[in-house]
PDB file of C-alpha atoms in Angstrom:
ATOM      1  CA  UNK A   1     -17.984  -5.205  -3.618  1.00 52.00           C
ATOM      2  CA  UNK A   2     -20.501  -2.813  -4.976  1.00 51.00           C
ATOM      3  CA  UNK A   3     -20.724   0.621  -5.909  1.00 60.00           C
ATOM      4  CA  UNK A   4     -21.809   2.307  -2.461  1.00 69.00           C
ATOM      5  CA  UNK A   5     -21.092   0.096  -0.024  1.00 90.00           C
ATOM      6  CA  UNK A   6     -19.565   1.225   2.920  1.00 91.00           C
ATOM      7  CA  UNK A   7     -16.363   0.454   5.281  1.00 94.00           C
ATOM      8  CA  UNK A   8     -15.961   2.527   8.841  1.00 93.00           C
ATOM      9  CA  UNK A   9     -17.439   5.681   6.982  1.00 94.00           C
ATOM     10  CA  UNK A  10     -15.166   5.180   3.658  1.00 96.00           C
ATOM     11  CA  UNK A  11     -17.669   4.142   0.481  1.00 96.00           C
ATOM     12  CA  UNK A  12     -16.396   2.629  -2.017  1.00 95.00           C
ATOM     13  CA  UNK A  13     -16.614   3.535  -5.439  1.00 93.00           C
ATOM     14  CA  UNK A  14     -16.578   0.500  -7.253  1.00 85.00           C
ATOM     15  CA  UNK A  15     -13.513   0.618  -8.938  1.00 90.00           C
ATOM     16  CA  UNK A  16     -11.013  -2.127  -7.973  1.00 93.00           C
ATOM     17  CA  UNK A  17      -7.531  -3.455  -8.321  1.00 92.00           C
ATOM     18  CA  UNK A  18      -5.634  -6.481  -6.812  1.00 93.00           C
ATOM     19  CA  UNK A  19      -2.516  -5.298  -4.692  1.00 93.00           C
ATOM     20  CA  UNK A  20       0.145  -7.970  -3.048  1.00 92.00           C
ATOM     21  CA  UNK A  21      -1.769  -9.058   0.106  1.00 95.00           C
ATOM     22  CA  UNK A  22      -5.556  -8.606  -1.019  1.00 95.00           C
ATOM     23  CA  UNK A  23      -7.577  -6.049  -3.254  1.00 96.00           C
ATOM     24  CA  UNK A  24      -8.125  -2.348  -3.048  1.00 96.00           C
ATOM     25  CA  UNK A  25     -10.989  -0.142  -3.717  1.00 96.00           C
ATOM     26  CA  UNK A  26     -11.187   3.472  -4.301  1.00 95.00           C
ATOM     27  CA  UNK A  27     -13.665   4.970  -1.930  1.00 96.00           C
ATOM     28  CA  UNK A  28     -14.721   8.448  -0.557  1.00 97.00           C
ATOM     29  CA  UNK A  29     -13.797   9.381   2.994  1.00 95.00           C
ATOM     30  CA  UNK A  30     -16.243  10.177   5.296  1.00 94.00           C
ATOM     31  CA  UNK A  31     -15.154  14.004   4.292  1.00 95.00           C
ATOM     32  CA  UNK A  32     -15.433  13.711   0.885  1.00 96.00           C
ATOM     33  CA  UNK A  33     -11.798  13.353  -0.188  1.00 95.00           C
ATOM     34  CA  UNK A  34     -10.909  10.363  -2.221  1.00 96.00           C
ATOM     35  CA  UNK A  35      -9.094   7.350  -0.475  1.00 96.00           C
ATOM     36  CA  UNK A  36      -8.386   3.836  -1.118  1.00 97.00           C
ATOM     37  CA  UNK A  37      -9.516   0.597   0.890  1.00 97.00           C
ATOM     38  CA  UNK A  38      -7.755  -2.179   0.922  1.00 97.00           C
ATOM     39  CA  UNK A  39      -9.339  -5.859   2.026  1.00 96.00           C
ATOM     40  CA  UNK A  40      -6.717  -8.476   3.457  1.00 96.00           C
ATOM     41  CA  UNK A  41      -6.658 -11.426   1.966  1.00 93.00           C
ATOM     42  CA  UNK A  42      -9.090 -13.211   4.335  1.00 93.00           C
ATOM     43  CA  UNK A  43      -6.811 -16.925   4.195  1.00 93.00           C
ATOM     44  CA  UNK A  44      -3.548 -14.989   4.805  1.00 92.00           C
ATOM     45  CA  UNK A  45      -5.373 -13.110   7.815  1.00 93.00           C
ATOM     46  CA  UNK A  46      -6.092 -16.399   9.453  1.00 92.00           C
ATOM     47  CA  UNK A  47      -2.562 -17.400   9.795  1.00 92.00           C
ATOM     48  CA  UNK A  48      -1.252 -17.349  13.849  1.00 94.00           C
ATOM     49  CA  UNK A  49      -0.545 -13.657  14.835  1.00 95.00           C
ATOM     50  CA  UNK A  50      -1.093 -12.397  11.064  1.00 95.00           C
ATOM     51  CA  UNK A  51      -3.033  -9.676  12.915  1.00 95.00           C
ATOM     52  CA  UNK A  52      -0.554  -8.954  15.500  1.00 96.00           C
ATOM     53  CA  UNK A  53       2.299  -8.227  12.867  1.00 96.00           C
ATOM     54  CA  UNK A  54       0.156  -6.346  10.250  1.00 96.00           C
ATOM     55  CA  UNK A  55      -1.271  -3.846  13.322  1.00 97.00           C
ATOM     56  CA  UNK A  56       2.968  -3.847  14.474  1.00 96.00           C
ATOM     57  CA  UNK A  57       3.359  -2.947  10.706  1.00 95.00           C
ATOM     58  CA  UNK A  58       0.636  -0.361  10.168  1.00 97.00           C
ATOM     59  CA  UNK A  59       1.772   1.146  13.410  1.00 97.00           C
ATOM     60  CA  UNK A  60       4.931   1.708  12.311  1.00 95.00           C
ATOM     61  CA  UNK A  61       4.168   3.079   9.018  1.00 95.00           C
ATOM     62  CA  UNK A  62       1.833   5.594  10.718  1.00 96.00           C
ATOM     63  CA  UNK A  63       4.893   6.374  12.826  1.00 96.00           C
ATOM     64  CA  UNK A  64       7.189   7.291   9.992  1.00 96.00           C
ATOM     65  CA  UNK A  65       4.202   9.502   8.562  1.00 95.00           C
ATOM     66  CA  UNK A  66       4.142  11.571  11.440  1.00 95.00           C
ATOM     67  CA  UNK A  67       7.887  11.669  11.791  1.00 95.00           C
ATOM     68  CA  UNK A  68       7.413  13.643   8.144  1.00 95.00           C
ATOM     69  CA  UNK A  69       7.894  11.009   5.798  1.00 95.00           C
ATOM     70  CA  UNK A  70       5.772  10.915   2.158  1.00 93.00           C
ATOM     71  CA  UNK A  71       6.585   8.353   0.580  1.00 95.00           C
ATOM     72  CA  UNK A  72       4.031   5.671   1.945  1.00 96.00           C
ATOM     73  CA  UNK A  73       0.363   5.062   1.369  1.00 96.00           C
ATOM     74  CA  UNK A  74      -1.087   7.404   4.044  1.00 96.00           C
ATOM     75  CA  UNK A  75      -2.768   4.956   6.516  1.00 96.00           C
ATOM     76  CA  UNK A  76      -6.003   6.316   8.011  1.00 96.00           C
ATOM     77  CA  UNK A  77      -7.106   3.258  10.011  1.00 96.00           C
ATOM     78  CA  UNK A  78      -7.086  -0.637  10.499  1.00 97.00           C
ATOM     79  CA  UNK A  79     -10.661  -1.966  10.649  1.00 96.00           C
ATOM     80  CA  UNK A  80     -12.333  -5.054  11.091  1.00 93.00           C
ATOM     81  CA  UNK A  81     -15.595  -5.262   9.365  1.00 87.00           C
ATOM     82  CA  UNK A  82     -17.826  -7.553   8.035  1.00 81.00           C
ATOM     83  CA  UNK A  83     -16.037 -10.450   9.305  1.00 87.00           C
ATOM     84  CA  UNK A  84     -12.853  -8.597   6.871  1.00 93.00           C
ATOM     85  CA  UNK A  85      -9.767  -6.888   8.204  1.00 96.00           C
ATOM     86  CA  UNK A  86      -9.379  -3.671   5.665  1.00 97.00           C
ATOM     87  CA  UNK A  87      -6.816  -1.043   5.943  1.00 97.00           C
ATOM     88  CA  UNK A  88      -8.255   2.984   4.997  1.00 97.00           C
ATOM     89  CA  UNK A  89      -5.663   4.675   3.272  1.00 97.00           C
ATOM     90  CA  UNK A  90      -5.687   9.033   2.868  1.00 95.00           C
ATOM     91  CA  UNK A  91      -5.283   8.636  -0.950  1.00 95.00           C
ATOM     92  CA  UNK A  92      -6.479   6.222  -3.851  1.00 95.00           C
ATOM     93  CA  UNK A  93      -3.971   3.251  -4.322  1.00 92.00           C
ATOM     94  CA  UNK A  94      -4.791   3.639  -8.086  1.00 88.00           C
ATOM     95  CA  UNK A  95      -3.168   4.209 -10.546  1.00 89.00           C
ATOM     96  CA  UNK A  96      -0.433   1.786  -9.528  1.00 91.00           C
ATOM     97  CA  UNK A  97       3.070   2.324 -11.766  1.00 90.00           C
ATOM     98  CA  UNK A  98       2.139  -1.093 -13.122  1.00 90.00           C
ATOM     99  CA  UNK A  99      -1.852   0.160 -14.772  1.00 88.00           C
ATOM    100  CA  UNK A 100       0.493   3.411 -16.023  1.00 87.00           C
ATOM    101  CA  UNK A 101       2.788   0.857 -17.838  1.00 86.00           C
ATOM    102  CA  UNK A 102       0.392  -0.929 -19.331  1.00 86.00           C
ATOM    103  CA  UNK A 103      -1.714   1.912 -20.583  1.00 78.00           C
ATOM    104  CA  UNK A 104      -4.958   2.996 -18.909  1.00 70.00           C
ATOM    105  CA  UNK A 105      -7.218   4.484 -21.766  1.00 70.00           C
ATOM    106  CA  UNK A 106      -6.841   8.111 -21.817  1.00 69.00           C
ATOM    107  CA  UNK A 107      -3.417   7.632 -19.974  1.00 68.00           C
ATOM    108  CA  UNK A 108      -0.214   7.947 -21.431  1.00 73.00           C
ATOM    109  CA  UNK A 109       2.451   5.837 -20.038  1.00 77.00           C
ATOM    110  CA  UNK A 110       4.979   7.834 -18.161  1.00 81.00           C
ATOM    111  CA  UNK A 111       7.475   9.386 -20.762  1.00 83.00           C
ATOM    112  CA  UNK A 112      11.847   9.194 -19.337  1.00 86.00           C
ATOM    113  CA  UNK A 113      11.752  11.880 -17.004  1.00 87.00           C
ATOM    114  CA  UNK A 114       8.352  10.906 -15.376  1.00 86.00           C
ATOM    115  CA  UNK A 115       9.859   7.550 -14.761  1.00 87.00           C
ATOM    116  CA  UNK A 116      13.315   8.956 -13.285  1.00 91.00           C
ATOM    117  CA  UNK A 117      11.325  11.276 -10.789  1.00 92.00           C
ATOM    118  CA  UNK A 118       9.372   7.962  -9.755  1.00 92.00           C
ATOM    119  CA  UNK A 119      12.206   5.965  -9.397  1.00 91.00           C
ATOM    120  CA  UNK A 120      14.314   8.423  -7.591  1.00 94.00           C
ATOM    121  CA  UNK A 121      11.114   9.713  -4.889  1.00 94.00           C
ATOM    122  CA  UNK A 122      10.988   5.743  -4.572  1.00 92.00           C
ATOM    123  CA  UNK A 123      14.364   5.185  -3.404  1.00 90.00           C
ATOM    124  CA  UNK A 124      14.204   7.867  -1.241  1.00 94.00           C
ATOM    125  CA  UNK A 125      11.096   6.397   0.852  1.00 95.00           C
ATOM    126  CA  UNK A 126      13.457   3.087   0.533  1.00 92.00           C
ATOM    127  CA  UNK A 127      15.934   4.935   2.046  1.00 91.00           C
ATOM    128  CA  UNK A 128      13.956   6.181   4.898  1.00 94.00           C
ATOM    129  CA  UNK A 129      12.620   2.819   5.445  1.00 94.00           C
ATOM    130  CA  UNK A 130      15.520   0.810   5.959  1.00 91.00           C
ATOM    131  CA  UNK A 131      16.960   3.566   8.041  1.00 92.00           C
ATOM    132  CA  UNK A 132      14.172   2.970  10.722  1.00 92.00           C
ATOM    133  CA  UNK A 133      15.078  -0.422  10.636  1.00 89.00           C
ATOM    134  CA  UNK A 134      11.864  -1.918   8.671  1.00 91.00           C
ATOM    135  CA  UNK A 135      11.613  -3.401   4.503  1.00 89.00           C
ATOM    136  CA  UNK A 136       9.121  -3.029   1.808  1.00 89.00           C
ATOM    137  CA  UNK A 137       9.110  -6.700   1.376  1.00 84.00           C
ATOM    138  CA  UNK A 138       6.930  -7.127  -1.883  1.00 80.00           C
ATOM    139  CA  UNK A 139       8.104  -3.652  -4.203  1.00 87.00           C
ATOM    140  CA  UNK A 140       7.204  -3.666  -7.911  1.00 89.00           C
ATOM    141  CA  UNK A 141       5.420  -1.776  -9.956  1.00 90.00           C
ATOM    142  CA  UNK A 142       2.231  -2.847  -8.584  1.00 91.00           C
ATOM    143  CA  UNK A 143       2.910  -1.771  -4.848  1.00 93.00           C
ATOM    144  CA  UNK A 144       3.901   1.955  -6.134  1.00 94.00           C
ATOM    145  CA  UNK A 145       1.278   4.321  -7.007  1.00 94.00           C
ATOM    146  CA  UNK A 146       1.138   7.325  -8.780  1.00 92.00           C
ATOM    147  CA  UNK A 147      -0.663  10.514  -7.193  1.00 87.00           C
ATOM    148  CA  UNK A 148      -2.778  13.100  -9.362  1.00 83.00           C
ATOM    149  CA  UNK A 149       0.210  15.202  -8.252  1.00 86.00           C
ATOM    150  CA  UNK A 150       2.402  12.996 -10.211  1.00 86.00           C
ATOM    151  CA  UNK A 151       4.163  11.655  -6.609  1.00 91.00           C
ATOM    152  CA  UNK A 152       4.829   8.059  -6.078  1.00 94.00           C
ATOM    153  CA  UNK A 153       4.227   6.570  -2.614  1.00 96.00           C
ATOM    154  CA  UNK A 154       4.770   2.802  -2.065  1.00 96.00           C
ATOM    155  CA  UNK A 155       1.857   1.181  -0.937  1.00 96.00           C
ATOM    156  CA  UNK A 156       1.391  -2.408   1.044  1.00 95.00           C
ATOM    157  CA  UNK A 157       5.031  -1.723   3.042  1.00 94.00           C
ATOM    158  CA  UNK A 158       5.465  -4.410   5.364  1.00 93.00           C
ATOM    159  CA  UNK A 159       2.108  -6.303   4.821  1.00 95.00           C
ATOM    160  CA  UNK A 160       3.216  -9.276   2.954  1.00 93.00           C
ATOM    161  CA  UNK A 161       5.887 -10.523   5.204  1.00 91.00           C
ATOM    162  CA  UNK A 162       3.569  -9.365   8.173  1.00 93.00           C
ATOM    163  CA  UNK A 163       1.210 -12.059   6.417  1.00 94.00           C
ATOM    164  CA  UNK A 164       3.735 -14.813   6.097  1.00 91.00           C
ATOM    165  CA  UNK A 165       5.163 -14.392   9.478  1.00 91.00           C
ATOM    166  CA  UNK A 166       8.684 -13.596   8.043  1.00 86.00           C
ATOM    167  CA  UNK A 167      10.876 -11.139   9.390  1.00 78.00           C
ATOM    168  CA  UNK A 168      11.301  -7.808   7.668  1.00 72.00           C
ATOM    169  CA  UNK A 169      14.566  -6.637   6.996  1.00 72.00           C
ATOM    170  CA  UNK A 170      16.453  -4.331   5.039  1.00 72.00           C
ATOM    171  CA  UNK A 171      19.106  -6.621   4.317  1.00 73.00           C
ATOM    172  CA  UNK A 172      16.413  -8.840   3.626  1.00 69.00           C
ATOM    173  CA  UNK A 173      15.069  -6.498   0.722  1.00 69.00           C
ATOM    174  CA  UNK A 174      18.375  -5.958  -0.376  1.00 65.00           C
ATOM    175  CA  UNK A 175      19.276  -9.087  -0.905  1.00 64.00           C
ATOM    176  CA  UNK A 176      15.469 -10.086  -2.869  1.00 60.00           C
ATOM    177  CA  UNK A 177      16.469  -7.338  -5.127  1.00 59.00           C
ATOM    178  CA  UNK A 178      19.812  -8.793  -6.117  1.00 59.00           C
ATOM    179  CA  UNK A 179      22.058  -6.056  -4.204  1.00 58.00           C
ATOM    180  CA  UNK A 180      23.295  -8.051  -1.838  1.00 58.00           C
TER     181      UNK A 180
END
């Protein structure tokens, strides 16, 4: 996608990444703050009710959001456009923990403590999750991104299964993480 073009008011800055269920962009809200954009892999969109469960899933992440939790990719809206479903998000999705590890230039990687606060601030959203009853489904280091504050907020929750048309559980995560 090229530098300038537009989504629903966000433009996008050209820089790019591939996430789980499609790619993101970094963009500019339509009030200047930085976002992120995120384009839905157009085959896994197709699938029987894919849209059905990924609007059920970006509801309830907006839900949890305004119930006070931090810890997920701010969702701004759900838009079809250009024949492309793309979730806005209130913040970039980049860096992801993933770029950090491998070095961005000009980046250092994130030294012990930097790496504790992430993984702690991470199970904490984990915790919150599961409590409401819903999963991650697809957490690693490229689903979690890293703020300019230094905060990590997991990014994609729910989307992946949504896009399969698999249940989301917490046992479910659990037990794809080897805890159960």
């Amino acid at each position: 996608m090229p530098d300038g073009d537009s989504i629903a008011g966000y433009r996008l800055t050209g820089r790019s990444r591939m996430g789980e269920v499609g790619t993101w962009f970094d963009a500019i809200g339509p009030d200047g703050t930085r976002g992120g954009a995120l384009t839905l892999d157009p085959r896994s969109m197709s699938a029987p009710g894919a849209r059905e469960r990924v609007v059920a899933e970006v509801t309830a992440d907006r839900r949890l959001a305004q119930s006070g939790l931090t810890g997920l990719m701010p969702i701004v809206d759900l838009v079809a456009a250009r024949g492309e479903v793309w979730l806005l998000a209130g913040r970039p999705a980049t860096p992801s923990l993933a770029e950090l590890m491998a070095g961005r230039p000009g980046v250092p990687p994130p030294d012990a403590g930097s790496a504790a606060t992430v993984l702690v601030e991470t199970a904490q959203t984990l915790l919150a999750v599961h409590a409401a009853g819903l999963a991650h489904g697809a957490l690693h280091a490229g689903t979690v991104v890293i703020g300019e504050d230094g905060t990590a907020v997991l990014a994609e929750r729910g989307l992946a299964l949504a896009l399969r048309g698999e249940r989301p559980s917490p046992d479910r995560d659990l037990a794809a993480w080897g805890l159960r």
